[in-house]
CSV table of C-alpha atoms in Angstrom, one decimal:
chain,number,residue,atom,x,y,z
A,259,UNK,CA,23.6,36.7,-3.1
A,260,UNK,CA,24.0,34.1,-5.9
A,261,UNK,CA,26.4,31.3,-4.9
A,262,UNK,CA,28.2,30.2,-8.1
A,263,UNK,CA,31.4,28.8,-6.7
A,264,UNK,CA,32.0,26.8,-3.5
A,265,UNK,CA,35.2,25.9,-1.7
A,266,UNK,CA,35.3,22.8,0.5
A,267,UNK,CA,38.1,22.4,3.1
A,268,UNK,CA,38.7,18.7,3.9
A,269,UNK,CA,38.6,16.0,1.3
A,270,UNK,CA,37.6,13.2,3.6
A,271,UNK,CA,34.3,11.2,3.5
A,272,UNK,CA,32.1,14.2,4.4
A,273,UNK,CA,34.0,16.8,2.4
A,274,UNK,CA,34.0,14.7,-0.8
A,275,UNK,CA,30.4,13.8,-0.4
A,276,UNK,CA,29.4,17.5,-0.1
A,277,UNK,CA,31.6,18.2,-3.2
A,278,UNK,CA,29.9,15.4,-5.2
A,279,UNK,CA,26.4,16.7,-4.5
A,280,UNK,CA,27.3,20.3,-5.1
A,281,UNK,CA,29.0,19.7,-8.4
A,282,UNK,CA,26.1,17.5,-9.6
A,283,UNK,CA,23.8,20.4,-8.9
A,284,UNK,CA,25.7,22.6,-11.4
A,285,UNK,CA,28.0,24.6,-9.1
A,286,UNK,CA,31.8,24.9,-9.4
A,287,UNK,CA,33.6,23.3,-6.5
A,288,UNK,CA,37.2,23.7,-5.3
A,289,UNK,CA,38.1,20.8,-3.0
A,290,UNK,CA,41.1,21.5,-0.8
A,291,UNK,CA,43.1,19.2,1.5
A,292,UNK,CA,46.7,19.6,2.6
A,293,UNK,CA,47.2,15.9,1.7
A,294,UNK,CA,47.5,15.6,-2.1
A,295,UNK,CA,46.6,11.8,-2.0
A,296,UNK,CA,43.4,12.6,-0.2
A,297,UNK,CA,42.3,15.0,-2.9
A,298,UNK,CA,43.1,12.5,-5.6
A,299,UNK,CA,41.1,9.9,-3.7
A,300,UNK,CA,38.1,12.2,-3.4
A,301,UNK,CA,38.2,13.0,-7.1
A,302,UNK,CA,38.3,9.3,-7.9
A,303,UNK,CA,35.4,8.7,-5.5
A,304,UNK,CA,33.4,11.4,-7.4
A,305,UNK,CA,34.1,9.7,-10.7
A,306,UNK,CA,33.0,6.4,-9.3
A,307,UNK,CA,29.8,7.9,-7.9
A,308,UNK,CA,28.9,9.5,-11.2
A,309,UNK,CA,29.8,6.4,-13.2
A,310,UNK,CA,27.5,4.3,-11.0
A,311,UNK,CA,24.7,6.9,-11.4
A,312,UNK,CA,25.1,6.6,-15.2
A,313,UNK,CA,25.0,2.8,-15.0
A,314,UNK,CA,21.7,3.0,-12.9
A,315,UNK,CA,20.3,5.5,-15.4
A,316,UNK,CA,20.0,8.2,-12.7
A,317,UNK,CA,22.4,10.5,-14.6
A,318,UNK,CA,23.3,10.8,-18.3
A,319,UNK,CA,26.9,10.3,-19.4
A,320,UNK,CA,27.0,13.9,-20.5
A,321,UNK,CA,25.7,15.2,-17.1
A,322,UNK,CA,28.2,13.0,-15.3
A,323,UNK,CA,31.2,14.4,-17.2
A,324,UNK,CA,29.9,17.9,-16.7
A,325,UNK,CA,29.6,17.4,-12.9
A,326,UNK,CA,33.1,15.9,-12.8
A,327,UNK,CA,34.4,18.9,-14.8
A,328,UNK,CA,33.1,21.3,-12.1
A,329,UNK,CA,35.4,19.7,-9.5
A,330,UNK,CA,38.9,21.0,-9.0
A,331,UNK,CA,41.4,19.8,-6.4
A,332,UNK,CA,44.0,21.9,-4.6
A,333,UNK,CA,46.3,21.7,-1.5
A,334,UNK,CA,46.3,25.3,-0.4
A,335,UNK,CA,43.5,27.4,1.1
A,336,UNK,CA,44.6,30.3,-1.2
A,337,UNK,CA,42.4,28.5,-3.8
A,338,UNK,CA,39.4,29.8,-1.9
A,339,UNK,CA,40.2,33.5,-2.6
A,340,UNK,CA,37.4,33.9,-5.2
A,341,UNK,CA,34.8,31.4,-3.8
A,342,UNK,CA,31.3,32.7,-2.9
A,343,UNK,CA,30.9,30.1,-0.2
A,344,UNK,CA,33.5,28.1,1.7
A,345,UNK,CA,32.4,25.0,3.7
A,346,UNK,CA,34.8,23.6,6.4
A,347,UNK,CA,34.6,19.8,6.7
A,348,UNK,CA,37.6,18.9,8.8
A,349,UNK,CA,37.6,16.5,11.8
A,350,UNK,CA,35.2,17.4,14.6
A,351,UNK,CA,37.6,19.0,17.0
A,352,UNK,CA,37.1,22.6,18.2
A,353,UNK,CA,40.7,23.6,18.4
A,354,UNK,CA,41.4,22.3,14.9
A,355,UNK,CA,38.4,24.0,13.4
A,356,UNK,CA,39.2,27.3,15.3
A,357,UNK,CA,42.7,27.2,13.7
A,358,UNK,CA,41.2,26.7,10.3
A,359,UNK,CA,38.9,29.7,10.6
A,360,UNK,CA,41.7,31.9,11.9
A,361,UNK,CA,43.5,31.1,8.6
A,362,UNK,CA,40.4,31.4,6.4
A,363,UNK,CA,39.7,34.9,7.6
A,364,UNK,CA,42.9,36.1,5.8
A,365,UNK,CA,42.0,34.3,2.6
A,366,UNK,CA,38.3,34.6,1.7
A,367,UNK,CA,36.8,37.7,0.2
A,368,UNK,CA,34.8,40.1,2.3
A,369,UNK,CA,31.6,39.1,0.4
A,370,UNK,CA,32.1,35.3,0.9
A,371,UNK,CA,30.0,33.2,3.2
A,372,UNK,CA,31.9,30.8,5.4
A,373,UNK,CA,30.2,27.7,6.9
A,374,UNK,CA,31.1,25.0,9.3
A,375,UNK,CA,29.9,21.4,8.8
A,376,UNK,CA,30.2,20.7,12.6
A,377,UNK,CA,27.6,18.2,13.8
A,378,UNK,CA,27.5,19.2,17.5
A,379,UNK,CA,29.8,22.2,18.3
A,380,UNK,CA,28.2,25.6,18.8
A,381,UNK,CA,28.5,27.8,15.7
A,382,UNK,CA,28.7,30.9,17.8
A,383,UNK,CA,31.8,29.7,19.6
A,384,UNK,CA,33.6,29.0,16.3
A,385,UNK,CA,32.4,32.3,14.9
A,386,UNK,CA,34.8,34.1,17.3
A,387,UNK,CA,37.6,32.9,15.1
A,388,UNK,CA,36.2,34.7,12.0
A,389,UNK,CA,36.8,38.3,11.1
A,390,UNK,CA,33.3,38.7,9.8
A,391,UNK,CA,31.0,36.6,12.1
A,392,UNK,CA,27.9,38.0,10.4
A,393,UNK,CA,28.9,36.0,7.3
A,394,UNK,CA,29.4,32.8,9.2
A,395,UNK,CA,26.9,30.0,9.9
A,396,UNK,CA,26.5,26.2,10.2
A,397,UNK,CA,25.8,23.9,7.2
A,398,UNK,CA,25.6,20.5,8.8
A,399,UNK,CA,25.3,17.7,6.1
A,400,UNK,CA,24.4,14.2,7.0
A,401,UNK,CA,26.3,11.1,5.9
A,402,UNK,CA,26.5,10.1,3.1
A,403,UNK,CA,26.4,13.7,2.1
A,404,UNK,CA,26.2,12.9,-1.7
A,405,UNK,CA,22.9,11.1,-1.0
A,406,UNK,CA,21.3,12.1,2.3
A,407,UNK,CA,18.8,14.9,1.6
A,408,UNK,CA,19.0,16.8,4.9
A,409,UNK,CA,21.2,19.9,5.7
A,410,UNK,CA,20.8,21.7,9.0
A,411,UNK,CA,21.2,25.4,8.4
A,412,UNK,CA,22.4,26.9,11.8
A,413,UNK,CA,22.1,30.6,12.6
A,414,UNK,CA,24.8,31.7,15.0
A,415,UNK,CA,24.4,34.6,17.4
A,416,UNK,CA,26.1,36.9,14.9
A,417,UNK,CA,24.8,35.5,11.6
A,418,UNK,CA,23.0,38.0,9.5
A,419,UNK,CA,19.5,37.2,8.3
A,420,UNK,CA,20.5,37.9,4.7
A,421,UNK,CA,23.4,35.4,4.9
A,422,UNK,CA,21.1,32.8,6.5
A,423,UNK,CA,18.5,33.3,3.7
A,424,UNK,CA,21.3,32.9,1.1
A,425,UNK,CA,22.5,29.7,2.7
A,426,UNK,CA,19.0,28.2,2.8
A,427,UNK,CA,18.5,29.1,-0.9
A,428,UNK,CA,21.9,27.5,-1.7
A,429,UNK,CA,20.8,24.3,0.1
A,430,UNK,CA,17.6,24.1,-1.9
A,431,UNK,CA,19.5,24.9,-5.2
A,432,UNK,CA,21.6,21.8,-4.6
A,433,UNK,CA,18.5,19.6,-4.2
A,434,UNK,CA,18.8,19.3,-0.4
A,435,UNK,CA,16.2,20.0,2.3
A,436,UNK,CA,17.2,22.8,4.7
A,437,UNK,CA,16.3,22.5,8.4
A,438,UNK,CA,16.5,25.9,10.1
A,439,UNK,CA,18.1,25.7,13.5
A,440,UNK,CA,18.9,28.0,16.4
A,441,UNK,CA,22.5,27.5,17.5
A,442,UNK,CA,22.8,24.9,20.3
A,443,UNK,CA,25.0,21.8,21.0
A,444,UNK,CA,23.8,19.0,18.7
A,445,UNK,CA,21.4,21.3,16.8
A,446,UNK,CA,18.0,19.6,16.0
A,447,UNK,CA,18.9,16.1,15.0
A,448,UNK,CA,22.0,15.0,16.8
A,449,UNK,CA,20.5,16.5,19.9
A,450,UNK,CA,18.3,13.4,20.2
A,451,UNK,CA,20.1,10.9,17.9
A,452,UNK,CA,23.2,10.9,20.1
A,453,UNK,CA,21.4,10.3,23.4
A,454,UNK,CA,19.3,7.6,21.7
A,455,UNK,CA,22.5,5.7,20.6
A,456,UNK,CA,24.1,6.4,24.0
A,457,UNK,CA,21.1,4.9,25.8
A,458,UNK,CA,21.5,1.8,23.7
A,459,UNK,CA,25.0,1.4,25.3
A,460,UNK,CA,23.7,2.2,28.8
A,461,UNK,CA,21.3,-0.8,28.4
A,462,UNK,CA,24.3,-3.0,27.7
A,463,UNK,CA,26.2,-1.5,30.7
A,464,UNK,CA,23.4,-2.4,32.9
A,465,UNK,CA,23.1,-6.0,31.6
A,466,UNK,CA,19.5,-5.4,30.4
A,467,UNK,CA,19.9,-6.4,26.8
A,468,UNK,CA,22.2,-7.6,24.0
A,469,UNK,CA,23.1,-5.4,21.0
A,470,UNK,CA,21.0,-7.5,18.7
A,471,UNK,CA,18.0,-7.2,21.1
A,472,UNK,CA,18.4,-3.4,21.3
A,473,UNK,CA,18.5,-3.2,17.5
A,474,UNK,CA,15.5,-5.4,17.1
A,475,UNK,CA,13.4,-3.5,19.7
A,476,UNK,CA,14.4,-0.1,18.3
A,477,UNK,CA,12.7,-1.0,15.0
A,478,UNK,CA,9.3,-1.2,16.6
A,479,UNK,CA,9.9,1.3,19.4
A,480,UNK,CA,10.8,4.2,17.1
A,481,UNK,CA,10.1,2.8,13.6
A,482,UNK,CA,13.7,2.9,12.5
A,483,UNK,CA,14.9,1.0,9.5
A,484,UNK,CA,18.1,-0.1,11.4
A,485,UNK,CA,18.9,-0.2,15.1
A,486,UNK,CA,21.4,2.0,16.9
A,487,UNK,CA,24.3,-0.4,16.9
A,488,UNK,CA,24.0,-1.3,13.3
A,489,UNK,CA,23.9,2.5,12.4
A,490,UNK,CA,26.9,3.3,14.6
A,491,UNK,CA,28.9,0.6,12.9
A,492,UNK,CA,28.3,2.5,9.6
A,493,UNK,CA,29.2,6.0,11.0
A,494,UNK,CA,31.9,4.4,13.2
A,495,UNK,CA,31.7,4.2,17.1
A,496,UNK,CA,34.7,6.5,17.3
A,497,UNK,CA,32.9,9.3,15.4
A,498,UNK,CA,29.7,8.9,17.4
A,499,UNK,CA,31.6,8.9,20.7
A,500,UNK,CA,33.3,12.1,19.7
A,501,UNK,CA,29.9,13.7,18.8
A,502,UNK,CA,28.4,12.6,22.2
A,503,UNK,CA,31.3,14.0,24.1
A,504,UNK,CA,30.8,17.4,22.4
A,505,UNK,CA,27.3,17.4,24.1
A,506,UNK,CA,28.8,17.3,27.6
A,507,UNK,CA,28.0,20.9,28.4
A,508,UNK,CA,24.3,19.9,28.3
A,509,UNK,CA,24.7,17.8,31.5
A,510,UNK,CA,25.1,14.2,32.8
A,511,UNK,CA,22.3,12.8,30.7
A,512,UNK,CA,24.5,13.4,27.7
A,513,UNK,CA,27.7,11.8,29.0
A,514,UNK,CA,28.8,8.7,27.1
A,515,UNK,CA,28.1,5.2,28.4
A,516,UNK,CA,31.0,2.8,29.3
A,517,UNK,CA,30.2,0.4,26.5
A,518,UNK,CA,30.3,3.2,23.9
A,519,UNK,CA,33.6,4.6,25.3
A,520,UNK,CA,35.2,1.2,25.1
A,521,UNK,CA,34.3,0.6,21.5
A,522,UNK,CA,34.8,4.2,20.4
A,523,UNK,CA,38.3,4.6,22.0
A,524,UNK,CA,39.4,1.3,20.5
A,525,UNK,CA,37.8,2.2,17.1
A,526,UNK,CA,36.1,-1.2,17.2
A,527,UNK,CA,32.8,-2.0,15.7
A,528,UNK,CA,29.9,-3.4,17.8
A,529,UNK,CA,29.3,-7.1,17.6
A,530,UNK,CA,25.7,-7.8,16.7
A,531,UNK,CA,25.1,-11.6,17.0
A,532,UNK,CA,21.7,-12.4,15.6
A,533,UNK,CA,21.4,-15.4,17.9
A,534,UNK,CA,22.0,-13.3,21.0
A,535,UNK,CA,18.4,-12.2,21.3
A,536,UNK,CA,18.6,-11.4,25.0
A,537,UNK,CA,15.8,-11.8,27.5
A,538,UNK,CA,12.5,-11.1,25.8
A,539,UNK,CA,10.9,-10.1,29.1
A,540,UNK,CA,13.2,-7.0,29.0
A,541,UNK,CA,11.9,-5.9,25.6
A,542,UNK,CA,9.5,-3.5,27.3
A,543,UNK,CA,12.2,-1.9,29.3
A,544,UNK,CA,14.4,-1.5,26.2
A,545,UNK,CA,11.6,0.1,24.3
A,546,UNK,CA,10.8,2.5,27.2
A,547,UNK,CA,14.4,3.5,27.6
A,548,UNK,CA,15.0,4.1,23.9
A,549,UNK,CA,11.9,6.2,23.6
A,550,UNK,CA,12.5,8.2,26.8
A,551,UNK,CA,16.1,9.0,25.7
A,552,UNK,CA,14.8,10.2,22.4
A,553,UNK,CA,11.8,12.2,23.6
A,554,UNK,CA,13.5,14.0,26.5
A,555,UNK,CA,16.1,15.9,24.4
A,556,UNK,CA,13.5,16.7,21.8
A,557,UNK,CA,11.3,18.3,24.5
A,558,UNK,CA,14.4,20.2,25.8
A,559,UNK,CA,15.3,21.5,22.4
A,560,UNK,CA,11.7,22.6,21.8
A,561,UNK,CA,11.9,24.5,25.1
A,562,UNK,CA,15.0,26.2,23.8
A,563,UNK,CA,13.5,27.1,20.5
A,564,UNK,CA,16.2,25.2,18.5
A,565,UNK,CA,13.8,24.0,15.8
A,566,UNK,CA,10.1,23.5,15.2
A,567,UNK,CA,8.2,20.3,15.8
A,568,UNK,CA,7.6,20.0,12.0
A,569,UNK,CA,11.2,20.4,11.2
A,570,UNK,CA,12.4,18.0,13.9
A,571,UNK,CA,10.1,15.4,12.5
A,572,UNK,CA,11.2,16.1,8.9
A,573,UNK,CA,14.8,15.8,10.0
A,574,UNK,CA,14.3,12.6,11.8
A,575,UNK,CA,12.4,11.1,8.9
A,576,UNK,CA,14.8,12.3,6.1
A,577,UNK,CA,18.2,12.0,7.8
A,578,UNK,CA,17.6,9.0,10.1
A,579,UNK,CA,14.6,7.1,8.7
A,580,UNK,CA,12.9,7.5,12.1
A,581,UNK,CA,9.1,7.5,12.6
A,582,UNK,CA,8.5,11.3,13.1
A,583,UNK,CA,9.1,11.5,16.9
A,584,UNK,CA,7.0,14.5,17.7
A,585,UNK,CA,4.1,12.9,15.9
A,586,UNK,CA,4.8,9.7,17.8
A,587,UNK,CA,4.7,11.5,21.1
A,588,UNK,CA,1.3,13.0,20.2
A,589,UNK,CA,0.0,9.6,19.4
A,590,UNK,CA,1.3,8.1,22.7
A,591,UNK,CA,-0.1,11.0,24.7
A,592,UNK,CA,1.1,13.1,27.6
A,593,UNK,CA,0.7,10.5,30.3
A,594,UNK,CA,2.8,7.9,28.5
A,595,UNK,CA,5.5,10.3,27.5
A,596,UNK,CA,5.7,11.7,31.0
A,597,UNK,CA,6.1,8.1,32.3
A,598,UNK,CA,9.1,7.7,30.0
A,599,UNK,CA,10.9,11.0,30.6
A,600,UNK,CA,10.3,11.5,34.4
A,601,UNK,CA,12.7,8.7,35.4
A,602,UNK,CA,15.5,10.2,33.2
A,603,UNK,CA,14.9,13.7,34.6
A,604,UNK,CA,15.0,12.3,38.2
A,605,UNK,CA,18.2,10.3,37.5
A,606,UNK,CA,20.0,13.3,36.1
A,607,UNK,CA,18.6,16.1,38.2
A,608,UNK,CA,16.8,17.7,35.3
A,609,UNK,CA,13.6,19.7,35.4
A,610,UNK,CA,10.7,18.5,33.4
A,611,UNK,CA,10.5,20.2,30.0
A,612,UNK,CA,7.8,22.8,29.7
A,613,UNK,CA,6.7,21.3,26.3
A,614,UNK,CA,5.7,18.1,28.1
A,615,UNK,CA,2.4,19.8,28.8
A,616,UNK,CA,1.8,20.2,25.0
A,617,UNK,CA,2.3,16.5,24.2
A,618,UNK,CA,-0.8,15.4,22.4
A,619,UNK,CA,-0.8,18.6,20.3
A,620,UNK,CA,2.9,19.2,19.6
A,621,UNK,CA,2.2,19.1,15.9
A,622,UNK,CA,-0.9,21.4,16.3
């Protein structure tokens, strides 16, 4: 199927970002939001993005105008009637998304593909609210969607292979990198990113470190460009808390820390005082905990066949600017990784992942 027109439901930060990237790639986009001011704001944001790209000589003035001309705003989902692909990008709440898909089933054509941009919810659960679940899947973009190259392409239990292939082709056609995922809470990347950021807050709960110390140690522990608290301030603690709460069905290891709950529910950024360096003698503990909380969910998702080691590493590197974690586990070796994940398994009543035995040759 050739995708020539795309509808995007939700003109917030994520929806507008997807729209900007898609229109720039030469595809007509209809951006719908029930709030007219939000649509106007998104279209203005698109113009600003393209104008800056022209100023930096990343885009010609002609190409910028053409991209902007491919963007159309509307306030009613009836505008999606002729779209080849519709991407839902509303707030990460199951009931809200379910209601959206109940309505979309009555609007889109029988040939249309419908995708959810959920970051953590199971695609198969949402598919129950679509009349044609075989034409439904996940397309999880990473923020900022107009720049971040990664898109997780998630195959639900009912998604047809042809639809999945068409979606992967669409992602590539819009200059993005598709990461093929089996349906599971958190998919490939948030499955370990959320526990990693949550473990950072657990360290604060236990009085083992300061936020600045955690961010500093994370840079060497996992090769990240910015630490977990700095990154959460960008994506907003409220959003990250909601994503972590959606992982609750996976067990107590995934339950949110008190420090994160306090900041997320208050919609308050984390304070990262550079002079609050913490106790340097705890740096080793911080490093071990951050690594363990990253490695354990990756080994679990490998056991579940969510994604390949190569794709997990690609996703970590492209979306998060992490050192490829599967490659890092191989470098550290099985004994060291086992030392890091066994305490977490014991604390949360989890069995050791079967793929722990393959550490040292996870990447072949």
